[in-house]
Coordinates of C-alpha atoms and ligand atoms in Angstrom, one line a residue:
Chain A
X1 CA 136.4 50.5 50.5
X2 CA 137.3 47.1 50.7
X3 CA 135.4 47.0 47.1
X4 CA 138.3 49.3 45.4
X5 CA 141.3 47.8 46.8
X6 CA 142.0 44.4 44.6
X7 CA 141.4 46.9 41.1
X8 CA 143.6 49.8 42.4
X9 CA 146.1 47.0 44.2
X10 CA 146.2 45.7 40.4
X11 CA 146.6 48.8 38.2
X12 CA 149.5 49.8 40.6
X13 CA 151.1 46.4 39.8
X14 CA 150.5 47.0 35.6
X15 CA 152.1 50.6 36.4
X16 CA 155.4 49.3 38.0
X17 CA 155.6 46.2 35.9
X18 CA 155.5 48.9 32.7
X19 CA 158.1 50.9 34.5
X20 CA 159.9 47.9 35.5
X21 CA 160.0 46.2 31.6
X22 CA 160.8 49.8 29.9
X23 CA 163.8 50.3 32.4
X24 CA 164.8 46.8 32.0
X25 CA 165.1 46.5 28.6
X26 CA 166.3 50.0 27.9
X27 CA 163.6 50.7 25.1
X28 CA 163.9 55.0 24.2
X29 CA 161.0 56.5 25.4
X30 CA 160.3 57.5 21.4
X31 CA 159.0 53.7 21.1
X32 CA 157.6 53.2 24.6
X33 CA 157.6 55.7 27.8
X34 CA 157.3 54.2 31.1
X35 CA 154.4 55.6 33.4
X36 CA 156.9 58.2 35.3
X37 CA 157.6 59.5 31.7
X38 CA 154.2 59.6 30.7
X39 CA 153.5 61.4 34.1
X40 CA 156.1 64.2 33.4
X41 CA 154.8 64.5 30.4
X42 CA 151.1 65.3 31.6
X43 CA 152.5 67.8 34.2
X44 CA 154.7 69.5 31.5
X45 CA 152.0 70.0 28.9
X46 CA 148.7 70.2 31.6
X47 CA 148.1 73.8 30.7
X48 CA 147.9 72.7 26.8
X49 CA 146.6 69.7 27.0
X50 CA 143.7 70.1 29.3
X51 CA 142.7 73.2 27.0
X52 CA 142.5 70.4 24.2
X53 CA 140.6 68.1 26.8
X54 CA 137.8 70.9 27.5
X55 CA 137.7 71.5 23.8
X56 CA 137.1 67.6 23.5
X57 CA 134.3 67.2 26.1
X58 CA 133.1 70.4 24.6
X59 CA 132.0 68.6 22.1
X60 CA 130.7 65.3 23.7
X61 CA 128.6 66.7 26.0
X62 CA 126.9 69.1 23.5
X63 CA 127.0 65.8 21.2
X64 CA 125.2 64.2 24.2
X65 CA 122.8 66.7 24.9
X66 CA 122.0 67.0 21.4
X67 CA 121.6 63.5 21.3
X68 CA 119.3 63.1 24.0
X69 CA 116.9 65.7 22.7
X70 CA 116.3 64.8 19.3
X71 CA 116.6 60.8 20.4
X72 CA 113.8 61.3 22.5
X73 CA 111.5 63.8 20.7
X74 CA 111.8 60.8 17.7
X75 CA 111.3 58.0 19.8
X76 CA 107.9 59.8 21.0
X77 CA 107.2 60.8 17.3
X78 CA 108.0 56.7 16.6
X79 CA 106.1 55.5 19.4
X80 CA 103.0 57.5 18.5
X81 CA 102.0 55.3 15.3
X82 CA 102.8 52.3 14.1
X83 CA 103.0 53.5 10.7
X84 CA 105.8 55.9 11.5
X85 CA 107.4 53.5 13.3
X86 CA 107.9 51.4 10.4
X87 CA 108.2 54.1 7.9
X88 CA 111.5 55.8 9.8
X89 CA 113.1 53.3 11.6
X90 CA 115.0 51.4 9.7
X91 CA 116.9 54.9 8.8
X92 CA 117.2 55.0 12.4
X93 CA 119.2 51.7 12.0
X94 CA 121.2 52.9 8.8
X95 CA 122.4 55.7 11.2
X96 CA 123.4 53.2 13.5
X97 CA 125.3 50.7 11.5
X98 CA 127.4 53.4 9.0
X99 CA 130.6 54.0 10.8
X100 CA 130.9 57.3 10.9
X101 CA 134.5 57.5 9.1
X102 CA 132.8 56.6 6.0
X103 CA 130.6 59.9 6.6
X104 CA 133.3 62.2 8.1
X105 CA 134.4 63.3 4.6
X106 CA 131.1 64.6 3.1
X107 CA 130.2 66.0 6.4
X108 CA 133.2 68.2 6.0
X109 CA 132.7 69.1 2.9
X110 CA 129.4 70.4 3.7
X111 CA 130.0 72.1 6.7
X112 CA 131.9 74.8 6.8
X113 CA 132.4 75.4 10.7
X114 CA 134.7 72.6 12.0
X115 CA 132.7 72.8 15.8
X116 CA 129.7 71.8 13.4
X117 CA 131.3 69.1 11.9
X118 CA 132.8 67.3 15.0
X119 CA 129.1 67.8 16.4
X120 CA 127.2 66.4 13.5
X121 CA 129.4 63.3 13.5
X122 CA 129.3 62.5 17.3
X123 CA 125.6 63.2 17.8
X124 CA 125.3 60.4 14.8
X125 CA 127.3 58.0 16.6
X126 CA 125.8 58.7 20.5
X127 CA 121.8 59.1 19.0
X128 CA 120.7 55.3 18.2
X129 CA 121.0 54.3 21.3
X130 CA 118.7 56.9 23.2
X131 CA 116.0 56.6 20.3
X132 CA 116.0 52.6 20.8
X133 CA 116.2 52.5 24.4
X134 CA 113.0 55.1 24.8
X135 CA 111.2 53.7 21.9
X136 CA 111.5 50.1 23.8
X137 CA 110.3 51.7 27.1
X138 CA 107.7 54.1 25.5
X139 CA 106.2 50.6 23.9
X140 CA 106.4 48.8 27.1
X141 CA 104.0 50.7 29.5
X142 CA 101.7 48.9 31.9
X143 CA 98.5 48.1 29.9
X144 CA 96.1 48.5 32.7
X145 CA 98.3 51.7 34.2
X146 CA 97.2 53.0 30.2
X147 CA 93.5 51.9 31.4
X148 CA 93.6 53.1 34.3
X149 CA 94.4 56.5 32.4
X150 CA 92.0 56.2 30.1
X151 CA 88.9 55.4 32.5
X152 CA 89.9 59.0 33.7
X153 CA 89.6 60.5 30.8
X154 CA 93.6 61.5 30.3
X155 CA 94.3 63.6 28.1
X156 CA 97.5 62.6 25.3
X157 CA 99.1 65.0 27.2
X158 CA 98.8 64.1 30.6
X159 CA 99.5 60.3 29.4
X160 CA 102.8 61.0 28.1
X161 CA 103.6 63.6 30.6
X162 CA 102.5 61.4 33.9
X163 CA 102.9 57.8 32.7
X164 CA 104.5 56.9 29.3
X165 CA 107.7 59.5 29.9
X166 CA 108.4 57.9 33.8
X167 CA 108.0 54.2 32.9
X168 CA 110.5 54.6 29.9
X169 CA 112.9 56.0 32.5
X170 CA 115.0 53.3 32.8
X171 CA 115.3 52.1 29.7
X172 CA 116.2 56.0 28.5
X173 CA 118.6 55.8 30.7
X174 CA 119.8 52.4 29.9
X175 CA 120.6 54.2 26.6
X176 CA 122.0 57.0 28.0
X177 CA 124.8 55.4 29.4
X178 CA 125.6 53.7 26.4
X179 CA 125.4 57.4 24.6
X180 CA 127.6 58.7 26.9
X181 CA 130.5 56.9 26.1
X182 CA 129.5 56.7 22.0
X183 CA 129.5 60.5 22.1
X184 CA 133.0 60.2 23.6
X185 CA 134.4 57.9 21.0
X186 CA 132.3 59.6 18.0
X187 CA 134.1 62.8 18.8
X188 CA 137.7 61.6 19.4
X189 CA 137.2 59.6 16.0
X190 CA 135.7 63.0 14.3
X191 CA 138.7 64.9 15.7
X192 CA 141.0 62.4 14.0
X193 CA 139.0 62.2 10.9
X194 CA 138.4 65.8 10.5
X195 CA 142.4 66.4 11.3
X196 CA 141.7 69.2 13.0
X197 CA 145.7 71.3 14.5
X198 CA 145.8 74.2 16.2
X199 CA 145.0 75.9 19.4
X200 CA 141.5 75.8 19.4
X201 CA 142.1 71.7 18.6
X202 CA 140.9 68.5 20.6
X203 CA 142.6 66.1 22.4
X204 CA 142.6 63.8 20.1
X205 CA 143.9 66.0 17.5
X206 CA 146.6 66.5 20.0
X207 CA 147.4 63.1 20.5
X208 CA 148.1 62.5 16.8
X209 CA 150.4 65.6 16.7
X210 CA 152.3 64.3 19.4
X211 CA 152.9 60.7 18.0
X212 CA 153.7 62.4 14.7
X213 CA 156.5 64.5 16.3
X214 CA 157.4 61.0 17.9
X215 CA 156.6 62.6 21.1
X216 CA 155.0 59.7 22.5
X217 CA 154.7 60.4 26.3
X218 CA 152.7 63.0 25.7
X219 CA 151.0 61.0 23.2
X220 CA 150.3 59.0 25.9
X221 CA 149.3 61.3 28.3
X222 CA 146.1 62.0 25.8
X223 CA 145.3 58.9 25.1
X224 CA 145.0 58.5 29.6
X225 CA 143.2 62.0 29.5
X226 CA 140.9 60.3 27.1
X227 CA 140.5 57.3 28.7
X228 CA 140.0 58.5 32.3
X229 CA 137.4 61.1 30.6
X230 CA 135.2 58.1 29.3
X231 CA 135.2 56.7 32.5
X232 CA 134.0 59.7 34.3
X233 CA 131.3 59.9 31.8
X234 CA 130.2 56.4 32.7
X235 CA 130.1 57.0 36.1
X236 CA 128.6 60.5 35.6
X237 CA 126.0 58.8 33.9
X238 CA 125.7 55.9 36.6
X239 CA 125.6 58.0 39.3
X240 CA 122.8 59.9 37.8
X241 CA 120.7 57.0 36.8
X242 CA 120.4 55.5 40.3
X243 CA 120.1 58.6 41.6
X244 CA 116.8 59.2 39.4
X245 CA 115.8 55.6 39.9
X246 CA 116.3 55.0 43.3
X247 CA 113.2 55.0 44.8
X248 CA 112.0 52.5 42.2
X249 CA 113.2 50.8 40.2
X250 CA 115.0 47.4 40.8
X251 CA 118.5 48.4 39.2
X252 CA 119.4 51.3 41.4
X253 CA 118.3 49.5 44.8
X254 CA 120.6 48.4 47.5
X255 CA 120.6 44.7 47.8
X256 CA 120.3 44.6 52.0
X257 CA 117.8 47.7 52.3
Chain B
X1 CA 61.9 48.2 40.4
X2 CA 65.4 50.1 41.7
X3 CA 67.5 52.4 39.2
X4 CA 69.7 50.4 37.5
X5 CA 73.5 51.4 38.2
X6 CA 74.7 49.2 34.8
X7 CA 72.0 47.6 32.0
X8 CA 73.4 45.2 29.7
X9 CA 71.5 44.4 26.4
X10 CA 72.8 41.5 24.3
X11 CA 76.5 42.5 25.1
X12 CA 78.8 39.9 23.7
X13 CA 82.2 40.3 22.6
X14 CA 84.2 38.8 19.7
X15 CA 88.1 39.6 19.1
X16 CA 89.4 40.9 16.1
X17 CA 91.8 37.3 16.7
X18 CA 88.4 35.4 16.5
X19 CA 88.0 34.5 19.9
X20 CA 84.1 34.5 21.2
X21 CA 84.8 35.6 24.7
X22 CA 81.4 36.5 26.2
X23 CA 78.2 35.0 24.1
X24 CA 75.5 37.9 23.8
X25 CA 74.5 38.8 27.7
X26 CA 72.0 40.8 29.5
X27 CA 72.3 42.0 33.1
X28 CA 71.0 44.2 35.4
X29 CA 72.7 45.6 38.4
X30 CA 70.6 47.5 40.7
X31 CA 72.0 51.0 42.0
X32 CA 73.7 50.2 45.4
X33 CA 73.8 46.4 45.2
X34 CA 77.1 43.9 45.4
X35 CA 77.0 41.7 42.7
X36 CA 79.9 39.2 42.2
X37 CA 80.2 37.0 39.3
X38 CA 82.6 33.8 39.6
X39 CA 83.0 31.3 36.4
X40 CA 85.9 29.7 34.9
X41 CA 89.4 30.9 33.8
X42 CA 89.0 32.8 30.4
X43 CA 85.2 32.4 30.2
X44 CA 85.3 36.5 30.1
X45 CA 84.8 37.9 33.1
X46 CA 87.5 40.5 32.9
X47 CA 86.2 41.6 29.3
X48 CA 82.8 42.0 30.8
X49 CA 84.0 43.9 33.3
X50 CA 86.2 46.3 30.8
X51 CA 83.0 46.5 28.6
X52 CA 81.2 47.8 31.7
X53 CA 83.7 50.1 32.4
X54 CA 84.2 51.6 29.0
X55 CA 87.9 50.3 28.4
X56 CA 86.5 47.7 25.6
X57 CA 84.0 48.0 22.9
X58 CA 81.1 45.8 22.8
X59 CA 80.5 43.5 19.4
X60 CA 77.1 43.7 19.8
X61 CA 74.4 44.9 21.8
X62 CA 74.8 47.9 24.5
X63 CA 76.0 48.7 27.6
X64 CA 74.2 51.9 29.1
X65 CA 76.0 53.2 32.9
X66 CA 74.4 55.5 35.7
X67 CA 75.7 58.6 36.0
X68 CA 78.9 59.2 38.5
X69 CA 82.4 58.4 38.6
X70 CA 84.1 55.0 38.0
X71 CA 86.5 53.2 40.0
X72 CA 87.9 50.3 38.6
X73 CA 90.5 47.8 40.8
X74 CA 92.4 46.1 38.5
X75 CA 94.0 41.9 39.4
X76 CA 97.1 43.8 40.2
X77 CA 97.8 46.3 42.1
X78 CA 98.9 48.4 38.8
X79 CA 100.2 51.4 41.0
X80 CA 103.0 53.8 39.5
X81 CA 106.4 52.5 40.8
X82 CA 108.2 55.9 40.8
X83 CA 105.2 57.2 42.7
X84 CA 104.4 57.3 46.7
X85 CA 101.9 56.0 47.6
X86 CA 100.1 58.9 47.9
X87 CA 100.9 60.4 44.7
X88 CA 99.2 56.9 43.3
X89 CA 96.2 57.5 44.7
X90 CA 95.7 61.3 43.9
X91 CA 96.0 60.3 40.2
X92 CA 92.4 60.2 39.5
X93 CA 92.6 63.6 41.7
X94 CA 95.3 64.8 39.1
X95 CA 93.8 63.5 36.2
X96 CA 90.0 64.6 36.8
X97 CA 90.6 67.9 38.5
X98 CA 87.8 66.1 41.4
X99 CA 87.4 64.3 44.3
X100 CA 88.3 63.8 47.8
X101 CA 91.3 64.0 49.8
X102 CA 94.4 61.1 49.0
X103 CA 95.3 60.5 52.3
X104 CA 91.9 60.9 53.7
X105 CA 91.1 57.6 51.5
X106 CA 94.5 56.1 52.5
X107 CA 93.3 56.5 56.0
X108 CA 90.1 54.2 55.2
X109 CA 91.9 51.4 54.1
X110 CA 94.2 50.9 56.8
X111 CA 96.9 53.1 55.4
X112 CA 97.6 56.2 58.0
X113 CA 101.3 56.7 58.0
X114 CA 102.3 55.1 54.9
X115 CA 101.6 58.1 52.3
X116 CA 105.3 58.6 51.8
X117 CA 106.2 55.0 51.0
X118 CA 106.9 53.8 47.3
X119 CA 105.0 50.5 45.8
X120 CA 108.2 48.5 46.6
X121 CA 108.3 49.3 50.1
X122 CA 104.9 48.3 50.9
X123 CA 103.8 44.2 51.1
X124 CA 101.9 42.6 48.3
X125 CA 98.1 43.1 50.4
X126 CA 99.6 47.0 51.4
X127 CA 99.7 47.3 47.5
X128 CA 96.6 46.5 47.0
X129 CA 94.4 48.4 49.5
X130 CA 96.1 51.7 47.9
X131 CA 94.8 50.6 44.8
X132 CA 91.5 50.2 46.2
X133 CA 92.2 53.7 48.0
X134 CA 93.0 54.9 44.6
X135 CA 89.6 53.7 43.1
X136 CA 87.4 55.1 46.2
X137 CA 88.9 58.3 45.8
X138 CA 86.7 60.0 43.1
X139 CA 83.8 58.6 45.4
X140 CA 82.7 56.7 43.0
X141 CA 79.0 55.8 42.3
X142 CA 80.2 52.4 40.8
X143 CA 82.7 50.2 41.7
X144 CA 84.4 47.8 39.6
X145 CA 87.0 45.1 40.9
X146 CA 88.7 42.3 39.2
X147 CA 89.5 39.7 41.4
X148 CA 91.6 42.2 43.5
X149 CA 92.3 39.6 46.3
X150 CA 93.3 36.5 44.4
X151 CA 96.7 36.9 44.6
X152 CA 96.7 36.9 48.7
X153 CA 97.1 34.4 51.4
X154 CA 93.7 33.8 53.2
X155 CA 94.3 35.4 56.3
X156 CA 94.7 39.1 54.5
X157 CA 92.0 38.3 52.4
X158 CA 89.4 37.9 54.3
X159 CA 90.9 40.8 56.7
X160 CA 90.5 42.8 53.0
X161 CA 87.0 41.1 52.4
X162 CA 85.7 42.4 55.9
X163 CA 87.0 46.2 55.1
X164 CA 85.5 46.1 52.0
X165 CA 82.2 45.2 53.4
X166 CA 82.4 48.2 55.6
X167 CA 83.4 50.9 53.4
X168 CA 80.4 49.4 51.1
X169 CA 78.1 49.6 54.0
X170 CA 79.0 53.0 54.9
X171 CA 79.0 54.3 50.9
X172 CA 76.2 52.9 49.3
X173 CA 78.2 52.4 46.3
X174 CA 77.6 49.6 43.3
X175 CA 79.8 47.1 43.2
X176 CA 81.0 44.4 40.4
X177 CA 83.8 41.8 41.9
X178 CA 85.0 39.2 39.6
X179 CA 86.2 36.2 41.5
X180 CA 87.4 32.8 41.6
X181 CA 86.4 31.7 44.9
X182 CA 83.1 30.7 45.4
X183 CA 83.4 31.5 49.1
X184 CA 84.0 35.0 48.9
X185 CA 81.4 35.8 46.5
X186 CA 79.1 34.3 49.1
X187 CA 80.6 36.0 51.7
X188 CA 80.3 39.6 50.1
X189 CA 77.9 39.5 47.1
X190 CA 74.0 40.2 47.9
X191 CA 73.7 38.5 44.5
X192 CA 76.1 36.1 42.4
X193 CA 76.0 36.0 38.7
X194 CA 77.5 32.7 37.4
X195 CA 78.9 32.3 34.1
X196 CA 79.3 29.2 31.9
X197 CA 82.8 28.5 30.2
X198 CA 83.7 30.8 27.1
X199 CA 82.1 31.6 25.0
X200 CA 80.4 33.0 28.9
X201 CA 77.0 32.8 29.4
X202 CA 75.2 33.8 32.6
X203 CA 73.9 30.1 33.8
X204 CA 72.6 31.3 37.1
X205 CA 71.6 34.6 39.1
X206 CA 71.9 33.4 42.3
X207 CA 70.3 35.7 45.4
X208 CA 72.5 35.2 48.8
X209 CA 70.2 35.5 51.8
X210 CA 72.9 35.8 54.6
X211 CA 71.2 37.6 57.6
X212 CA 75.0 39.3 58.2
X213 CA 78.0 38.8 57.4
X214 CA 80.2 39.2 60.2
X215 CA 83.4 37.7 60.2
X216 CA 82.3 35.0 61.9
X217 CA 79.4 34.0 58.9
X218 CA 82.0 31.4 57.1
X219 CA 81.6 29.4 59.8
X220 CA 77.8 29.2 59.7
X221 CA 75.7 26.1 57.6
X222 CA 73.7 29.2 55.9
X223 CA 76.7 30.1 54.6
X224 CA 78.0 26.5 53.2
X225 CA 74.9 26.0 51.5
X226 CA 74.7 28.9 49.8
X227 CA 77.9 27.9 49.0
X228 CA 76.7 24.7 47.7
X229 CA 74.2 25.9 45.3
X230 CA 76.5 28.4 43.7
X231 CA 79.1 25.4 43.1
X232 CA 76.4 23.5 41.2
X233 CA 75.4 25.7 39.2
X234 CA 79.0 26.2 38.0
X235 CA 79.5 22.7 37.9
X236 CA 76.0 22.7 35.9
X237 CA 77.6 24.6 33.3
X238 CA 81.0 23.1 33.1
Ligands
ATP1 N1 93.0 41.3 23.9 C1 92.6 40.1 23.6 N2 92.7 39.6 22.3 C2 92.3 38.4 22.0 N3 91.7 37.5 22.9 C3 91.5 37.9 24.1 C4 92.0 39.2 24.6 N4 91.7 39.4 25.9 C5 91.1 38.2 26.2 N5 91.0 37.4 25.2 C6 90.3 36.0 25.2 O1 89.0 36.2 25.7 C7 88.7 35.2 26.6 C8 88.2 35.8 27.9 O2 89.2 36.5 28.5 P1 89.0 37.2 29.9 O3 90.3 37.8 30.3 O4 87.8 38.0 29.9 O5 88.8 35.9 30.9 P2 88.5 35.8 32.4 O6 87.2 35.2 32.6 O7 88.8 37.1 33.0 O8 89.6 34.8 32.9 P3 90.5 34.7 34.2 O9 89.5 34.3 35.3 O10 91.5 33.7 33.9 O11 91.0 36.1 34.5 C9 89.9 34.3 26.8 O12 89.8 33.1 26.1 C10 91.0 35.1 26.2 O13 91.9 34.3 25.5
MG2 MG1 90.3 37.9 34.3

């Protein structure tokens, strides 16, 4: 417990010093809301605006998902010859580094369905990650645990399925947590890009409404949904890692056990 | 003349990186016998014993192997970190679709009780004798070990030394152990193969007339001179 008091003891502080400083200097809450504004703004809109939130995380978990299937199904593809290693990833890479802005607007061209679109973009910026992470870890198994399968006579099958697959676990899911939040920030930047209004619209699509009707505490109130989200992935995402790893691996083990 | 268990003919082994590693060799190992073979660091001893075991190709000549499963022990203990222990030494079970029971060979190395335990929770000698449970449990007809107690304080090795001399004893199986220590290849070979310094070469076939080897046999001047002679001959060499 001990462990969360000094970070909550100090985000309390930043809360009432905002407060403090927006009361003090009697700025309209147009330019700058304090926290109890922002807060009433939340509970006013929470009907709307967690509506926009589930349409959000909607798409950065499908994003995710997506991301982790294909990432994986390439990284085995990669790891199984050298040649196709070298052949396909450096567009791996390309993926990587093109900020997905720059591809928004052909993307949206092209695809019709906006759902589709916001999709597309976010899988592209959560799926480096997961193919480099399990490519690493499906190159890094124990040589003699691979002899070892081999004196037996494994089949590929059985290789990939009882060794190669379990030893990359870590790294995948090094990558995984990275992904996580990517697929957040991918689709919040899609939604922006894609300027996407309405009711079926994310938050993010929300939060620019808001800030253009100079609405800003609930412009705010977004931008916290959004932020509080990303964390939850990461811990999601934490949680399940040590959970899968606990038995084993170094990272998820208590120091005094 | 006893069937031969493994029959080298002019084996050597060059790498594609141009190191000579073993210069052509022949060797015999009778079906049932202990044979260690000691020699220096990187003269090939672990490449001969892959060779034997099938996990690297020959340059020349030919290996030929008796019928019957394979266990190999590897320096490390090389056990599946997300598996029990258990589960480690079933693989061969899983893999092969034969064999005997996992915790029936987990038993005969000391390990009753421990099935459910994961690598990490088990000390660096536990590790090892469920890899050695892991290799016994195909019953193998041939047992190959790569100097699977050099990373272990005295005490645990000789403790590990004794059990193996049992379970041989009360299997019959061949075994090939690689080593570093003259001492134990006394101590457990009926016959120690000594090898020169890469490129290796076998220098001297030494037979070990030790009328038993109970613990106690270190102790013995049978023992230190057989000892002595094996030391020569790798000093011969050197
Ligand atoms: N995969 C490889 N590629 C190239 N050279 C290798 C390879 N494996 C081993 N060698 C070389 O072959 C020689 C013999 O290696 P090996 O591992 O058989 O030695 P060793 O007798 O087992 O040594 P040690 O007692 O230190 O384990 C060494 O000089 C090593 O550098
Ligand atoms: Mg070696």
């Amino acid at each position: 417990m001990t462990r969360y008091l000094p970070p909550a003891a100090f985000g309390v502080f930043l809360l009432l010093a905002w407060e403090a400083a927006v009361r003090g200097a009697g700025v309209p809450a147009y330019i700058m809301p304090g926290p109890v504004a922002v807060l009433a703004a939340l509970v006013n809109n929470a009907p709307d605006l967690l509506a926009g939130l589930a349409v959000t995380l909607e798409v950065t978990f499908a994003a995710l998902a997506l991301a982790v299937a294909t990432g994986v199904l390439i990284a085995v593809a990669l790891a199984a010859s050298p040649v196709a290693e070298r052949t396909f990833f450096p567009y791996a890479v390309f993926l990587q580094v093109t900020p997905i802005v720059t591809v928004a607007p052909f993307i949206i061209i092209w695809v019709s369905n906006i759902f589709a679109v916001l999709l597309i973009l976010a899988w592209m910026a959560a799926v480096f990650p997961i193919i480099s992470n399990t490519l690493l870890g499906l190159k890094s198994v124990d040589r003699n645990l691979k002899d070892l399968f081999r004196l037996y006579g494994a089949s590929r099958a059985q290789t990939l399925w009882k060794l190669s697959l379990p030893s990359c676990l870590p790294y995948f899911l090094g990558g995984l947590r990275i992904s996580g939040g990517l697929a957040l920030i991918g689709t919040v930047v899609a939604e922006m890009v894609a300027g996407t209004s309405g009711t079926r619209s994310g938050l993010a699509g929300r939060l620019l409404e808001a800030s253009y009707r100079l609405e800003l505490a609930t412009a705010f109130a977004c931008f916290a949904l959004l932020s509080a989200s990303g964390l939850g992935i990461y811990a999601l995402l934490q949680w399940l890692s040590r959970r899968l790893l606990r038995h084993w691996h170094e990272s998820a083990r208590d120091e005094q056990s | 003349m006893t069937l031969s268990a493994v029959s080298l003919r002019g084996v050597a082994k060059t790498f594609s990186s141009g190191t000579e590693a073993l210069a052509p060799t022949d060797l015999d190992i009778a079906d049932g016998s202990f044979v260690a073979i000691v020699g220096p660091s990187g003269c090939g001893k672990s490449t001969l014993l892959r060779m034997i075991a099938g996990l690297a190709e020959a340059t020349a000549g030919e290996v030929q192997r008796g019928d019957g499963a394979v266990g190999f022990v590897f320096q490390s203990p090389t056990l599946m970190p997300w598996a029990t222990a258990r589960e480690n030494c079933a693989l061969p079970l899983a893999l092969t679709g034969s064999g005997s029971d996992a915790g029936d060979a987990l038993a005969r190395v000391g390990l009753a009780g421990f099935e459910g335990a994961y690598p990490h929770e088990l000390s660096g000698g536990m590790q090892m004798r469920v890899s050695i449970a892991r290799a016994m449990v195909t019953r193998p007809r041939l047992l190959l070990m790569d100097e699977p107690f050099a990373a272990l304080d005295e005490l645990t090795r000789f403790k590990l030394n004794d059990d193996l001399l049992t379970l041989w004893k009360q299997n019959r199986w061949t075994v090939v152990f690689v080593t570093h220590s003259i001492r134990e290849a006394v101590f457990l070979a009926e016959r120690v193969v000594v090898l020169s310094p890469r490129p290796g070469r076998i220098v001297a076939d030494i037979a070990v007339a030790l009328p038993d080897r109970a613990p106690g046999a270190r102790l013995s001047h049978a023992f230190t001179d057989q000892c002595a002679r094996v030391s020569a001959a790798l000093e011969g060499a050197a």
